[in-house]
Amino acid sequence: MLRWRCALNNCKQIRIFALLLLVISSQWTFAASPEAKYSRDGMVTSRSELASKAGIEILKSGGNAIDAAVATGFALAVTYPSAGNIGGGGFAVIRLADGNVVTLDHREKAPASAHKDMYLDAEGNVIKGESRNTHKAAGVPGSVDGLLTMLEKYGSKSRKEVMAPAIRLAKKGFVLNRDLTRQFNNVAQRMTAYPGSMETFTNKGEKYQIGDIFVQKHLGKTLETISRRGRDGFYAGPVADLIVAEMKRGNGEITHKDLQDYQSVWRAPVKGSYRGYDIWGMSAPSSGGALIVQMLNMFEPFDVKAMGWGSSEVIHLMLEGERRAYADRAEHLGDPDFYEVPMAMLTSKDYAKMRFSDFEKEKASDSNAIGAGSWPAESPQTTHFSVADGDGNLVSLTTTINSSYGNKIVVQGAGFLLNNEMDDFSLKENTRNQFDLIGRSANAIAPGKRMLSSMSPTIVTKDGKPVLVTGSPGGSTIITTVLQVVMNVIDHEMNISDAVSLPRFHHQWLPDRVFYDEYGISPDTKKALEVMGHKDLKVVPWGRGIGDANSILVKDGEISGIHDPRNEGGAVGL
Ligand code: DON
C-alpha cells in the first residue's frame, strides 16, 4: 500500500519514512522480550552485571575475549558466590579469531582416596546427604587452573591485570542488591555449622540488609595470592594449607597431593552440523555437546520451522528426541580418561537416524518409568557467561559448584565455597542424583576421575564466521535449554532476545515427565500432547523457570547480547 501510493505520487517523504521504519524494525524485538544490548566491538553477558563490567573493563584496556572471560570468571566468584567460584570447576568452549575452536575441561576430579562405594552404608544404600552437604562432597577444584591455563595460552594480558577487578570487588566490597541479600539470608540458615560460611554470609552474625556493602577480605587475600603466585597460589602454599585444614575439620578427602596433581585438559570439541551451521560443544566428561549434536541430528530431517514454534507437533518431536538422548547419556557417558565413550557414534547422523527411526508423529513413546521422583525446590545455581570481542574471539564458559552455594562450606580463612560435585557421579547403579539423573558404570566413582556433567557451553558458526555463544545452568535442564536457544536462532530465526527469553520445556527420559516454564505450553497444546501420550506435564517447581542462558548473537558484524531475563544479570557492550 505504502509502496503503491509512493510510486503514484513519487512521494519522497513516504519513502524516507518507510526506509526509517525498516532500519528501526531490524533492531526491534517483536515479542515481549527485553531489549538486547548492541555493540560492534565486544560484549560480556553474565548472571552478575558487576562481573560483566569486570570483563568489559579488560576489553576496554585492549584485552581480548579470553582476557575478559578470565576477568569475568574471577569476578563472578566474588559477586555471585552461589555459583561463580574458585572452589568448583567448569568447561570453556573458545573460538579464536583465526577460526579455530578449542575447549578446556577444568571439571573437578575425585580425590585419590575416592572409591566406588564411598557414599554407601553397610547395606549398600546411599547415605542421604553425604555426597551433597559434607566436606566429603567436594571434588578437587579446577576453576583456578582452568582460568589461568586459558589466560596463559590465549590471553594477552597479565594475571595481575585480569584479576584486578575481582580483587577490588572483594576487598572494597559492593552494594548488596535484593537478589543477593535474600539468597544470603536464606542460605545462612543452612550454614550454622560452618564458621567460615557464617563469617562470609552474615553481617557479623546478623542478617545482611539490601544496600549493605559486602566485603570479602579473606577471598580478596586468596585472590591476591593467586594473582601473585599463579596456580601455586591455590594448589600449593597457604591457600592449599587452608583447604586441607578445612578438610581435616570435617573428614573431607582432599589432600595436598590431590591439589598439586590437578590439571585442566584441552580436549577436542564435539563438532556437529545443523542446517548448514557448525555446532561446537563440550566433549566428555560433559554430556552436553554429545546430546545437543545428537538431538539436532535427529531433528534435521524435519521441517521444524514449518511446524511452528510452540506447536504441539514441534514440542512432541523435541520431547521424543530428548527422551532418547538422555537414555544414551545414562548408558554411554562418563570421563573419557576412564571409560571409552562412543562419541563418534553418538554424534553421527547415521546413529541419530537409527535411534530416531521408531519416532511416531502422533504418539509418545514409553520411558519405561521407574517411579516418580522429586525435584529439589532449588533454583539453578551453576552459571554461564558469554564473551565476544571485535576480532571474532568468542568464549562460552559454564562454571559450577553444583548445588546452590555448593556444599555450603566456606574454607575458613580463605573465603571461598567448596563444591559438592561428587554428587554428579553415579553413587550407585541406577540411583538418581539431585537432578533425578541416573547413571551407570560409565560414571561410577574412581580415584582421579571426573564426574559426568550436563554443562553445555556452545558456540555456533556459519561458513567459519561467529553466530551464537550460549550456555546455561540448570542441572539436567542445561542441555535442553541450550538446544532450544540454538533451535530458536537457527530454525525459528529469532533475534537473541526472543531466543533466550521465550518459555522452555524439558524432558530427560526418566522420570517420564515434562517440565515447562509458566505459560510456556498453552492449555490446548498441553491437551494435544497428553492425547499423544506425554505424561505428567507440569510447570517447573522452582520460581525462576528453566535455565539462565546468558547469550550473544553475531550478525553482519553486529554483536547483540542479553542476560536471561529469568534472573538478575547484565549484558554489557563495549
Ligand atoms: O555439572 C553438572 O551437570 C551439574 N553439576 C550442574 C549443576 C547445575 O547446573 C546447578 N543447577 N541446578
Coordinates of C-alpha atoms and ligand atoms in Angstrom, one line a residue:
M1 CA 0.0 0.0 0.0
L2 CA 2.7 2.3 1.0
R3 CA 4.8 1.5 -2.0
W4 CA 1.9 1.8 -4.4
R5 CA 0.9 5.3 -3.2
C6 CA 4.5 6.3 -3.2
A7 CA 5.0 5.2 -6.7
L8 CA 1.9 7.0 -7.8
N9 CA 2.8 10.2 -6.1
N10 CA 6.6 9.8 -6.2
C11 CA 6.4 10.8 -2.6
K12 CA 9.9 11.2 -1.3
Q13 CA 8.9 11.7 2.3
I14 CA 6.9 8.5 2.5
R15 CA 9.9 6.6 1.0
I16 CA 12.2 8.1 3.7
F17 CA 9.7 7.2 6.4
A18 CA 9.5 3.6 5.0
L19 CA 13.2 3.3 5.0
L20 CA 13.4 4.6 8.5
L21 CA 10.8 2.1 9.6
L22 CA 12.9 -0.7 8.0
V23 CA 16.1 0.4 9.8
I24 CA 14.4 0.7 13.2
S25 CA 12.5 -2.6 12.8
S26 CA 15.7 -4.5 12.2
Q27 CA 16.6 -3.7 15.8
W28 CA 13.1 -4.3 17.2
T29 CA 12.1 -7.1 19.4
F30 CA 8.6 -8.1 18.3
A31 CA 7.8 -10.4 21.1
A32 CA 7.5 -9.1 24.7
S33 CA 11.2 -9.8 25.3
P34 CA 13.5 -7.3 26.8
E35 CA 15.8 -5.3 24.5
A36 CA 19.2 -6.8 23.9
K37 CA 22.5 -4.7 24.1
Y38 CA 24.3 -4.0 20.9
S39 CA 27.9 -3.3 20.0
R40 CA 30.4 -3.9 17.2
D41 CA 33.4 -4.1 19.5
G42 CA 32.7 -6.5 22.3
M43 CA 30.2 -7.9 24.7
V44 CA 30.1 -9.7 28.0
T45 CA 26.9 -11.2 29.4
S46 CA 26.7 -13.0 32.8
R47 CA 24.5 -13.5 35.8
S48 CA 26.1 -10.5 37.5
E49 CA 26.3 -7.1 35.9
L50 CA 29.4 -6.3 38.0
A51 CA 31.2 -9.3 36.7
S52 CA 30.2 -8.4 33.1
K53 CA 31.6 -5.0 33.7
A54 CA 34.9 -6.5 35.0
G55 CA 35.2 -8.3 31.6
I56 CA 34.4 -5.1 29.7
E57 CA 37.0 -3.2 31.7
I58 CA 39.6 -5.6 30.4
L59 CA 38.3 -5.4 26.8
K60 CA 38.4 -1.6 27.1
S61 CA 42.0 -1.7 28.1
G62 CA 42.9 -3.7 24.9
G63 CA 42.4 -7.2 26.2
N64 CA 40.8 -9.9 24.0
A65 CA 37.8 -12.1 24.8
I66 CA 39.9 -14.7 26.6
D67 CA 41.3 -12.0 28.9
A68 CA 37.8 -10.7 29.5
A69 CA 36.4 -14.1 30.2
V70 CA 39.1 -14.8 32.8
A71 CA 38.3 -11.4 34.5
T72 CA 34.6 -12.2 34.4
G73 CA 35.2 -15.7 35.8
F74 CA 37.2 -14.5 38.8
A75 CA 34.7 -11.6 39.4
L76 CA 31.8 -14.0 39.4
A77 CA 33.5 -15.8 42.3
V78 CA 33.1 -12.5 44.2
T79 CA 29.8 -11.1 43.0
Y80 CA 27.8 -14.2 42.5
P81 CA 29.1 -16.7 45.1
S82 CA 26.3 -19.2 44.9
A83 CA 27.8 -20.5 41.6
G84 CA 30.6 -18.2 40.5
N85 CA 33.6 -19.8 42.1
I86 CA 37.2 -20.7 42.6
G87 CA 36.3 -23.8 44.6
G88 CA 34.5 -25.6 41.8
G89 CA 35.0 -26.3 38.1
G90 CA 33.7 -25.8 34.6
F91 CA 34.1 -26.0 30.9
A92 CA 35.1 -23.4 28.3
V93 CA 34.5 -23.5 24.5
I94 CA 36.7 -20.9 22.8
R95 CA 36.5 -19.8 19.2
L96 CA 39.7 -17.9 18.2
A97 CA 39.8 -15.1 15.8
D98 CA 41.6 -17.4 13.2
G99 CA 38.5 -19.7 13.2
N100 CA 40.0 -22.5 15.4
V101 CA 37.8 -23.8 18.2
V102 CA 39.3 -25.3 21.3
T103 CA 37.8 -26.5 24.6
L104 CA 39.1 -26.6 28.1
D105 CA 37.9 -29.1 30.6
H106 CA 38.5 -27.8 34.1
R107 CA 36.0 -30.0 35.8
E108 CA 36.7 -31.1 39.4
K109 CA 38.2 -34.6 40.0
A110 CA 37.6 -37.2 42.6
P111 CA 40.3 -37.2 45.3
A112 CA 42.8 -40.1 45.2
S113 CA 41.1 -41.7 48.2
A114 CA 37.7 -41.9 46.5
H115 CA 36.1 -45.2 45.6
K116 CA 33.0 -46.6 44.0
D117 CA 31.0 -47.2 47.2
M118 CA 32.2 -44.2 49.2
Y119 CA 28.6 -42.9 49.8
L120 CA 27.0 -46.3 50.6
D121 CA 26.2 -47.7 54.0
A122 CA 26.9 -51.2 55.1
E123 CA 23.7 -52.4 53.4
G124 CA 24.8 -50.8 50.1
N125 CA 22.3 -48.0 50.4
V126 CA 23.2 -44.4 49.5
I127 CA 23.8 -42.4 52.7
K128 CA 21.4 -39.4 52.4
G129 CA 23.1 -36.0 52.1
E130 CA 26.7 -37.4 52.3
S131 CA 27.6 -36.5 48.7
R132 CA 26.0 -33.1 49.0
N133 CA 26.2 -31.5 52.4
T134 CA 29.5 -32.6 53.8
H135 CA 33.2 -31.9 53.4
K136 CA 33.4 -35.3 51.7
A137 CA 31.1 -34.0 48.9
A138 CA 33.8 -31.8 47.4
G139 CA 35.8 -32.7 44.3
V140 CA 39.3 -31.3 43.7
P141 CA 38.6 -27.8 42.4
G142 CA 39.5 -27.0 38.8
S143 CA 38.4 -23.4 38.2
V144 CA 41.7 -21.7 39.1
D145 CA 43.8 -23.9 37.0
G146 CA 41.3 -23.6 34.1
L147 CA 41.1 -19.8 34.1
L148 CA 44.9 -19.4 34.4
T149 CA 45.5 -22.0 31.7
M150 CA 43.2 -20.2 29.3
L151 CA 44.9 -16.9 30.1
E152 CA 48.4 -18.2 29.6
K153 CA 47.6 -19.9 26.3
Y154 CA 45.3 -17.4 24.5
G155 CA 45.2 -14.3 26.7
S156 CA 47.2 -11.1 26.0
K157 CA 47.1 -9.5 29.5
S158 CA 48.9 -10.3 32.7
R159 CA 47.3 -12.2 35.6
K160 CA 47.6 -9.1 37.7
E161 CA 45.6 -7.1 35.2
V162 CA 42.8 -9.5 34.6
M163 CA 42.4 -10.3 38.3
A164 CA 42.5 -6.7 39.5
P165 CA 38.7 -6.1 39.2
A166 CA 37.8 -9.3 41.2
I167 CA 40.3 -8.3 43.9
R168 CA 38.9 -4.8 44.0
L169 CA 35.4 -6.1 44.3
A170 CA 36.3 -8.5 47.1
K171 CA 38.4 -6.0 49.1
K172 CA 36.5 -2.8 48.7
G173 CA 33.1 -4.6 48.5
F174 CA 30.0 -3.8 46.6
V175 CA 26.4 -2.8 47.4
L176 CA 24.2 -5.8 48.1
N177 CA 21.0 -5.9 45.9
R178 CA 17.8 -7.6 46.8
D179 CA 18.7 -10.8 44.9
L180 CA 21.9 -11.5 46.8
T181 CA 20.6 -10.2 50.2
R182 CA 17.7 -12.7 50.0
Q183 CA 20.0 -15.5 49.0
F184 CA 22.5 -14.9 51.8
N185 CA 19.8 -14.7 54.4
N186 CA 18.2 -17.9 53.2
V187 CA 21.3 -19.9 52.8
A188 CA 22.9 -18.7 56.1
Q189 CA 20.3 -20.8 58.0
R190 CA 21.9 -23.9 56.5
M191 CA 25.5 -22.9 57.3
T192 CA 25.4 -22.6 61.0
A193 CA 27.8 -25.5 61.5
Y194 CA 30.5 -23.8 59.4
P195 CA 32.2 -20.7 60.9
G196 CA 33.9 -19.7 57.7
S197 CA 30.5 -19.7 55.9
M198 CA 28.8 -17.7 58.7
E199 CA 31.6 -15.2 58.7
T200 CA 31.1 -14.7 54.9
F201 CA 27.3 -14.7 54.5
T202 CA 26.2 -12.9 57.7
N203 CA 27.0 -9.4 58.8
K204 CA 28.8 -10.3 62.0
G205 CA 26.1 -12.9 62.8
E206 CA 23.2 -10.6 61.7
K207 CA 21.2 -10.7 58.5
Y208 CA 22.5 -8.7 55.7
Q209 CA 20.3 -5.8 54.5
I210 CA 19.7 -4.5 51.0
G211 CA 22.2 -1.7 50.4
D212 CA 24.9 -3.1 52.8
I213 CA 28.4 -3.2 51.5
F214 CA 29.6 -6.7 51.1
V215 CA 33.3 -7.0 51.7
Q216 CA 35.1 -10.4 51.5
K217 CA 38.6 -9.8 52.9
H218 CA 39.7 -13.4 53.1
L219 CA 38.6 -14.0 49.5
G220 CA 40.4 -10.8 48.5
K221 CA 43.6 -12.1 50.1
T222 CA 43.2 -15.5 48.4
L223 CA 42.7 -13.9 45.0
E224 CA 45.8 -11.7 45.6
T225 CA 47.8 -14.8 46.4
I226 CA 46.7 -16.4 43.1
S227 CA 47.4 -13.2 41.3
R228 CA 50.9 -13.1 42.7
R229 CA 51.8 -16.8 42.6
G230 CA 49.7 -18.2 39.8
R231 CA 48.4 -21.8 40.2
D232 CA 50.7 -22.3 43.1
G233 CA 48.8 -19.6 44.9
F234 CA 45.9 -22.0 45.1
Y235 CA 47.1 -25.6 44.7
A236 CA 50.1 -25.1 47.0
G237 CA 51.2 -22.7 49.7
P238 CA 49.0 -21.1 52.3
V239 CA 45.7 -21.4 50.4
A240 CA 46.2 -25.1 49.9
D241 CA 47.1 -25.4 53.6
L242 CA 43.7 -23.8 54.5
I243 CA 41.8 -26.2 52.2
V244 CA 43.5 -29.2 53.7
A245 CA 42.9 -27.9 57.2
E246 CA 39.2 -27.4 56.4
M247 CA 39.1 -31.0 55.1
K248 CA 40.6 -32.2 58.3
R249 CA 38.0 -30.4 60.3
G250 CA 35.1 -32.2 58.6
N251 CA 36.6 -35.6 57.5
G252 CA 37.0 -34.4 53.9
E253 CA 39.1 -36.2 51.4
I254 CA 41.1 -33.6 49.5
T255 CA 44.9 -33.7 50.3
H256 CA 47.8 -31.6 49.3
K257 CA 48.7 -34.2 46.7
D258 CA 45.2 -34.1 45.2
L259 CA 45.6 -30.3 44.8
Q260 CA 49.0 -30.5 43.4
D261 CA 48.0 -33.2 40.9
Y262 CA 45.0 -31.3 39.5
Q263 CA 45.4 -30.3 35.8
S264 CA 42.8 -29.0 33.4
V265 CA 42.7 -30.7 30.0
W266 CA 42.4 -29.3 26.5
R267 CA 40.0 -31.6 24.7
A268 CA 38.9 -31.8 21.1
P269 CA 35.5 -30.1 20.8
V270 CA 32.4 -32.0 19.8
K271 CA 31.5 -30.8 16.3
G272 CA 28.2 -31.2 14.7
S273 CA 26.3 -29.5 11.8
Y274 CA 22.8 -28.4 11.6
R275 CA 21.1 -26.9 8.5
G276 CA 24.5 -25.5 7.3
Y277 CA 25.6 -24.2 10.7
D278 CA 28.5 -25.6 12.6
I279 CA 27.8 -26.5 16.3
W280 CA 30.8 -26.6 18.7
G281 CA 30.2 -28.1 22.1
M282 CA 32.0 -29.7 25.0
S283 CA 33.1 -33.2 24.9
A284 CA 33.0 -35.8 27.8
P285 CA 33.2 -35.6 30.7
S286 CA 30.4 -33.2 29.8
S287 CA 27.4 -34.9 28.2
G288 CA 26.2 -31.5 26.8
G289 CA 27.9 -31.4 23.4
A290 CA 27.2 -35.0 22.6
L291 CA 23.5 -34.8 23.4
I292 CA 22.9 -31.5 21.7
V293 CA 24.5 -32.7 18.5
Q294 CA 22.7 -36.0 18.7
M295 CA 19.3 -34.3 19.1
L296 CA 20.0 -31.7 16.3
N297 CA 20.9 -34.7 14.1
M298 CA 17.6 -36.3 14.9
F299 CA 15.6 -33.1 14.1
E300 CA 17.4 -32.1 10.9
P301 CA 15.2 -34.2 8.6
F302 CA 12.1 -32.4 9.9
D303 CA 10.8 -29.0 8.8
V304 CA 10.8 -27.6 12.3
K305 CA 10.2 -24.0 11.1
A306 CA 7.0 -25.1 9.2
M307 CA 5.8 -26.9 12.3
G308 CA 6.0 -23.5 14.1
W309 CA 7.5 -22.5 17.4
G310 CA 5.4 -23.8 20.4
S311 CA 3.2 -26.1 18.4
S312 CA 2.3 -29.5 19.8
E313 CA 3.9 -31.0 16.7
V314 CA 7.3 -29.5 17.4
I315 CA 7.2 -30.0 21.1
H316 CA 6.4 -33.7 20.6
L317 CA 9.3 -34.0 18.2
M318 CA 11.7 -32.5 20.6
L319 CA 10.4 -34.4 23.7
E320 CA 10.9 -37.6 21.8
G321 CA 14.5 -36.6 20.9
E322 CA 15.2 -35.7 24.5
R323 CA 13.8 -39.0 25.8
R324 CA 16.2 -41.0 23.6
A325 CA 19.3 -38.7 24.1
Y326 CA 19.1 -38.7 27.9
A327 CA 18.7 -42.5 27.9
D328 CA 22.0 -42.6 26.0
R329 CA 23.6 -40.2 28.5
A330 CA 22.9 -42.7 31.4
E331 CA 24.4 -45.6 29.5
H332 CA 27.3 -44.2 27.5
L333 CA 28.7 -41.1 29.1
G334 CA 31.4 -40.6 31.7
D335 CA 35.0 -39.4 32.0
P336 CA 36.8 -40.5 28.7
D337 CA 40.1 -40.9 30.6
F338 CA 38.4 -43.8 32.5
Y339 CA 35.7 -45.1 30.2
E340 CA 35.5 -45.5 26.4
V341 CA 32.8 -43.0 25.4
P342 CA 31.4 -43.8 21.9
M343 CA 31.5 -40.2 21.0
A344 CA 31.8 -40.7 17.2
M345 CA 28.7 -42.9 17.2
L346 CA 26.6 -40.7 19.5
T347 CA 27.3 -37.6 17.3
S348 CA 26.9 -39.2 13.9
K349 CA 24.0 -38.5 11.6
D350 CA 23.6 -42.3 10.9
Y351 CA 23.2 -43.1 14.5
A352 CA 20.7 -40.4 15.0
K353 CA 18.7 -41.7 12.1
M354 CA 18.7 -45.2 13.5
R355 CA 18.0 -44.0 17.1
F356 CA 15.0 -41.9 15.9
S357 CA 13.7 -44.4 13.4
D358 CA 11.0 -45.5 15.9
F359 CA 9.7 -42.0 16.3
E360 CA 6.0 -41.8 15.8
K361 CA 4.5 -38.5 14.6
E362 CA 1.5 -38.7 16.9
K363 CA 2.4 -40.9 19.7
A364 CA 4.7 -40.5 22.7
S365 CA 7.0 -43.5 23.4
D366 CA 7.3 -45.1 26.8
S367 CA 10.3 -44.2 29.0
N368 CA 9.9 -47.4 31.0
A369 CA 9.3 -45.3 34.1
I370 CA 10.9 -46.3 37.3
G371 CA 8.6 -44.3 39.5
A372 CA 8.1 -40.6 40.0
G373 CA 10.9 -38.7 41.7
S374 CA 11.0 -35.4 43.5
W375 CA 12.8 -32.4 42.2
P376 CA 14.6 -30.1 44.7
A377 CA 12.8 -26.8 45.1
E378 CA 16.1 -25.1 44.5
S379 CA 16.7 -22.8 41.6
P380 CA 19.5 -23.5 39.1
Q381 CA 22.8 -22.4 40.5
T382 CA 25.5 -23.1 38.1
T383 CA 26.3 -20.1 36.0
H384 CA 27.1 -19.4 32.4
F385 CA 28.7 -16.4 30.7
S386 CA 29.4 -15.5 27.1
V387 CA 32.0 -13.2 25.8
A388 CA 32.8 -11.7 22.3
D389 CA 35.4 -9.3 21.2
G390 CA 35.5 -7.2 18.0
D391 CA 38.1 -9.5 16.4
G392 CA 36.0 -12.7 16.4
N393 CA 37.3 -14.3 19.6
L394 CA 34.4 -15.9 21.5
V395 CA 34.3 -17.6 24.9
S396 CA 31.4 -19.7 26.1
L397 CA 32.1 -20.7 29.7
T398 CA 29.9 -22.6 32.2
T399 CA 31.1 -23.0 35.8
T400 CA 29.6 -24.5 38.9
I401 CA 30.0 -25.6 42.5
N402 CA 26.9 -27.9 41.7
S403 CA 24.2 -27.1 44.3
S404 CA 23.4 -23.5 45.1
Y405 CA 26.3 -22.4 47.4
G406 CA 27.9 -25.9 46.8
N407 CA 28.3 -27.9 49.9
K408 CA 27.7 -24.7 51.9
I409 CA 31.2 -24.8 53.4
V410 CA 33.5 -21.8 53.1
V411 CA 37.1 -22.7 53.6
Q412 CA 38.0 -20.9 56.9
G413 CA 40.4 -18.1 56.4
A414 CA 40.3 -18.4 52.6
G415 CA 36.8 -17.1 52.0
F416 CA 35.5 -19.3 49.2
L417 CA 32.9 -22.0 49.0
L418 CA 33.6 -25.7 48.2
N419 CA 31.7 -27.6 45.6
N420 CA 29.6 -30.7 46.1
E421 CA 30.3 -32.1 42.7
M422 CA 30.9 -35.7 43.9
D423 CA 27.1 -36.0 43.7
D424 CA 27.3 -35.8 39.9
F425 CA 28.9 -39.3 39.9
S426 CA 26.6 -42.3 39.8
L427 CA 26.7 -43.2 43.5
K428 CA 25.1 -46.5 42.9
E429 CA 23.9 -48.1 39.7
N430 CA 20.5 -46.6 38.5
T431 CA 20.2 -44.3 41.6
R432 CA 19.1 -40.7 41.0
N433 CA 21.3 -37.7 41.8
Q434 CA 19.9 -34.4 42.8
F435 CA 18.7 -33.7 39.3
D436 CA 17.0 -37.1 39.1
L437 CA 19.6 -38.2 36.6
I438 CA 20.5 -41.8 36.8
G439 CA 23.9 -43.2 36.0
R440 CA 25.7 -46.5 35.4
S441 CA 29.2 -47.8 35.4
A442 CA 30.4 -45.2 32.8
N443 CA 30.0 -42.7 35.6
A444 CA 31.0 -44.7 38.7
I445 CA 33.3 -43.1 41.2
A446 CA 37.1 -43.8 40.8
P447 CA 40.1 -42.0 42.2
G448 CA 41.1 -39.0 40.0
K449 CA 38.1 -39.4 37.8
R450 CA 35.9 -36.5 36.6
M451 CA 32.2 -36.8 37.3
L452 CA 29.8 -36.6 34.3
S453 CA 28.3 -33.1 33.7
S454 CA 25.5 -31.6 31.8
M455 CA 27.2 -28.3 31.3
S456 CA 27.0 -27.3 27.7
P457 CA 28.9 -24.2 26.7
T458 CA 28.2 -23.9 23.0
I459 CA 29.3 -21.9 20.0
V460 CA 27.6 -21.8 16.6
T461 CA 29.4 -20.6 13.5
K462 CA 28.4 -20.5 9.8
D463 CA 30.9 -20.5 6.9
G464 CA 33.6 -20.0 9.6
K465 CA 32.0 -16.9 11.0
P466 CA 30.7 -16.4 14.5
V467 CA 26.9 -16.7 15.0
L468 CA 26.0 -17.7 18.6
V469 CA 27.6 -18.0 22.0
T470 CA 25.3 -19.7 24.5
G471 CA 25.1 -22.0 27.5
S472 CA 23.2 -22.3 30.8
P473 CA 23.0 -23.6 34.4
G474 CA 20.1 -25.9 35.5
G475 CA 21.5 -29.4 36.1
S476 CA 19.8 -31.8 33.7
T477 CA 17.8 -28.9 32.1
I478 CA 21.1 -27.3 30.8
I479 CA 21.1 -29.4 27.7
T480 CA 17.5 -28.8 26.7
T481 CA 17.9 -25.1 27.4
V482 CA 20.8 -24.8 25.1
L483 CA 19.1 -26.9 22.5
Q484 CA 16.1 -24.6 22.5
V485 CA 18.2 -21.4 22.2
V486 CA 20.1 -22.9 19.3
M487 CA 16.9 -24.0 17.5
N488 CA 15.2 -20.7 18.2
V489 CA 18.0 -19.0 16.4
I490 CA 18.5 -21.4 13.5
D491 CA 15.0 -22.8 12.9
H492 CA 12.8 -20.0 14.1
E493 CA 15.2 -17.2 13.0
M494 CA 14.7 -15.3 16.3
N495 CA 16.8 -12.5 17.5
I496 CA 18.8 -13.1 20.7
S497 CA 16.3 -11.6 23.0
D498 CA 13.4 -13.8 21.9
A499 CA 15.6 -16.9 21.5
V500 CA 16.7 -16.6 25.2
S501 CA 13.5 -15.1 26.8
L502 CA 10.8 -17.3 25.4
P503 CA 9.5 -20.1 27.6
R504 CA 11.2 -23.5 27.5
F505 CA 10.3 -27.1 28.3
H506 CA 12.3 -30.1 29.4
H507 CA 12.2 -33.9 29.3
Q508 CA 15.1 -36.2 30.5
W509 CA 13.8 -39.7 29.7
L510 CA 13.5 -40.6 33.4
P511 CA 11.4 -39.6 35.3
D512 CA 8.9 -39.7 32.4
R513 CA 7.5 -36.2 32.8
V514 CA 7.6 -32.8 31.1
F515 CA 8.6 -29.6 32.9
Y516 CA 7.8 -26.3 31.3
D517 CA 8.1 -22.6 32.1
E518 CA 5.0 -21.0 33.4
Y519 CA 2.7 -20.0 30.4
G520 CA 5.1 -22.0 28.2
I521 CA 2.6 -24.5 27.0
S522 CA -1.0 -23.4 26.3
P523 CA -3.9 -25.4 27.7
D524 CA -4.9 -26.8 24.3
T525 CA -1.2 -27.6 23.4
K526 CA -0.9 -29.4 26.7
K527 CA -4.1 -31.4 25.9
A528 CA -2.8 -32.3 22.4
L529 CA 0.5 -33.6 24.0
E530 CA -1.4 -35.6 26.6
V531 CA -3.5 -37.2 23.9
M532 CA -0.3 -38.3 22.2
G533 CA 0.7 -40.0 25.5
H534 CA 3.0 -37.5 27.1
K535 CA 2.8 -37.8 30.8
D536 CA 3.0 -35.6 33.8
L537 CA 3.2 -32.2 32.2
K538 CA 3.8 -29.6 34.9
V539 CA 5.2 -26.1 35.4
V540 CA 8.7 -26.2 36.9
P541 CA 8.5 -26.3 40.6
W542 CA 11.2 -23.7 41.2
G543 CA 10.4 -20.0 40.9
R544 CA 12.5 -18.7 38.1
G545 CA 12.0 -21.0 35.2
I546 CA 14.2 -23.3 33.2
G547 CA 17.8 -22.3 32.7
D548 CA 19.7 -18.9 32.6
A549 CA 21.1 -18.6 29.1
N550 CA 23.2 -15.5 29.0
S551 CA 23.9 -15.4 25.3
I552 CA 25.4 -13.5 22.4
L553 CA 24.5 -13.4 18.7
V554 CA 26.7 -12.0 16.0
K555 CA 25.1 -10.9 12.7
D556 CA 26.5 -8.8 10.0
G557 CA 29.3 -7.6 12.3
E558 CA 26.9 -6.5 15.0
I559 CA 27.1 -8.2 18.4
S560 CA 23.9 -8.4 20.4
G561 CA 23.9 -9.8 23.9
I562 CA 21.3 -10.5 26.5
H563 CA 21.2 -11.7 30.1
D564 CA 18.5 -14.2 30.6
P565 CA 15.5 -12.2 31.9
R566 CA 14.5 -15.0 34.2
N567 CA 17.2 -13.7 36.6
E568 CA 19.3 -10.7 37.5
G569 CA 22.4 -10.2 35.5
G570 CA 23.8 -8.0 32.9
A571 CA 24.8 -7.9 29.2
V572 CA 27.3 -5.1 28.8
G573 CA 28.6 -3.9 25.4
L574 CA 31.9 -2.2 24.7
Ligands
DON1 O1 27.8 -30.4 36.0 C1 26.6 -30.5 36.1 O2 25.9 -31.0 35.3 C2 26.0 -30.0 37.4 N1 26.9 -30.0 38.5 C3 25.4 -28.7 37.1 C4 24.7 -28.1 38.3 C5 23.8 -27.1 38.0 O3 23.5 -26.7 36.9 C6 23.1 -26.5 39.2 N2 21.8 -26.1 38.9 N3 20.8 -26.6 39.3

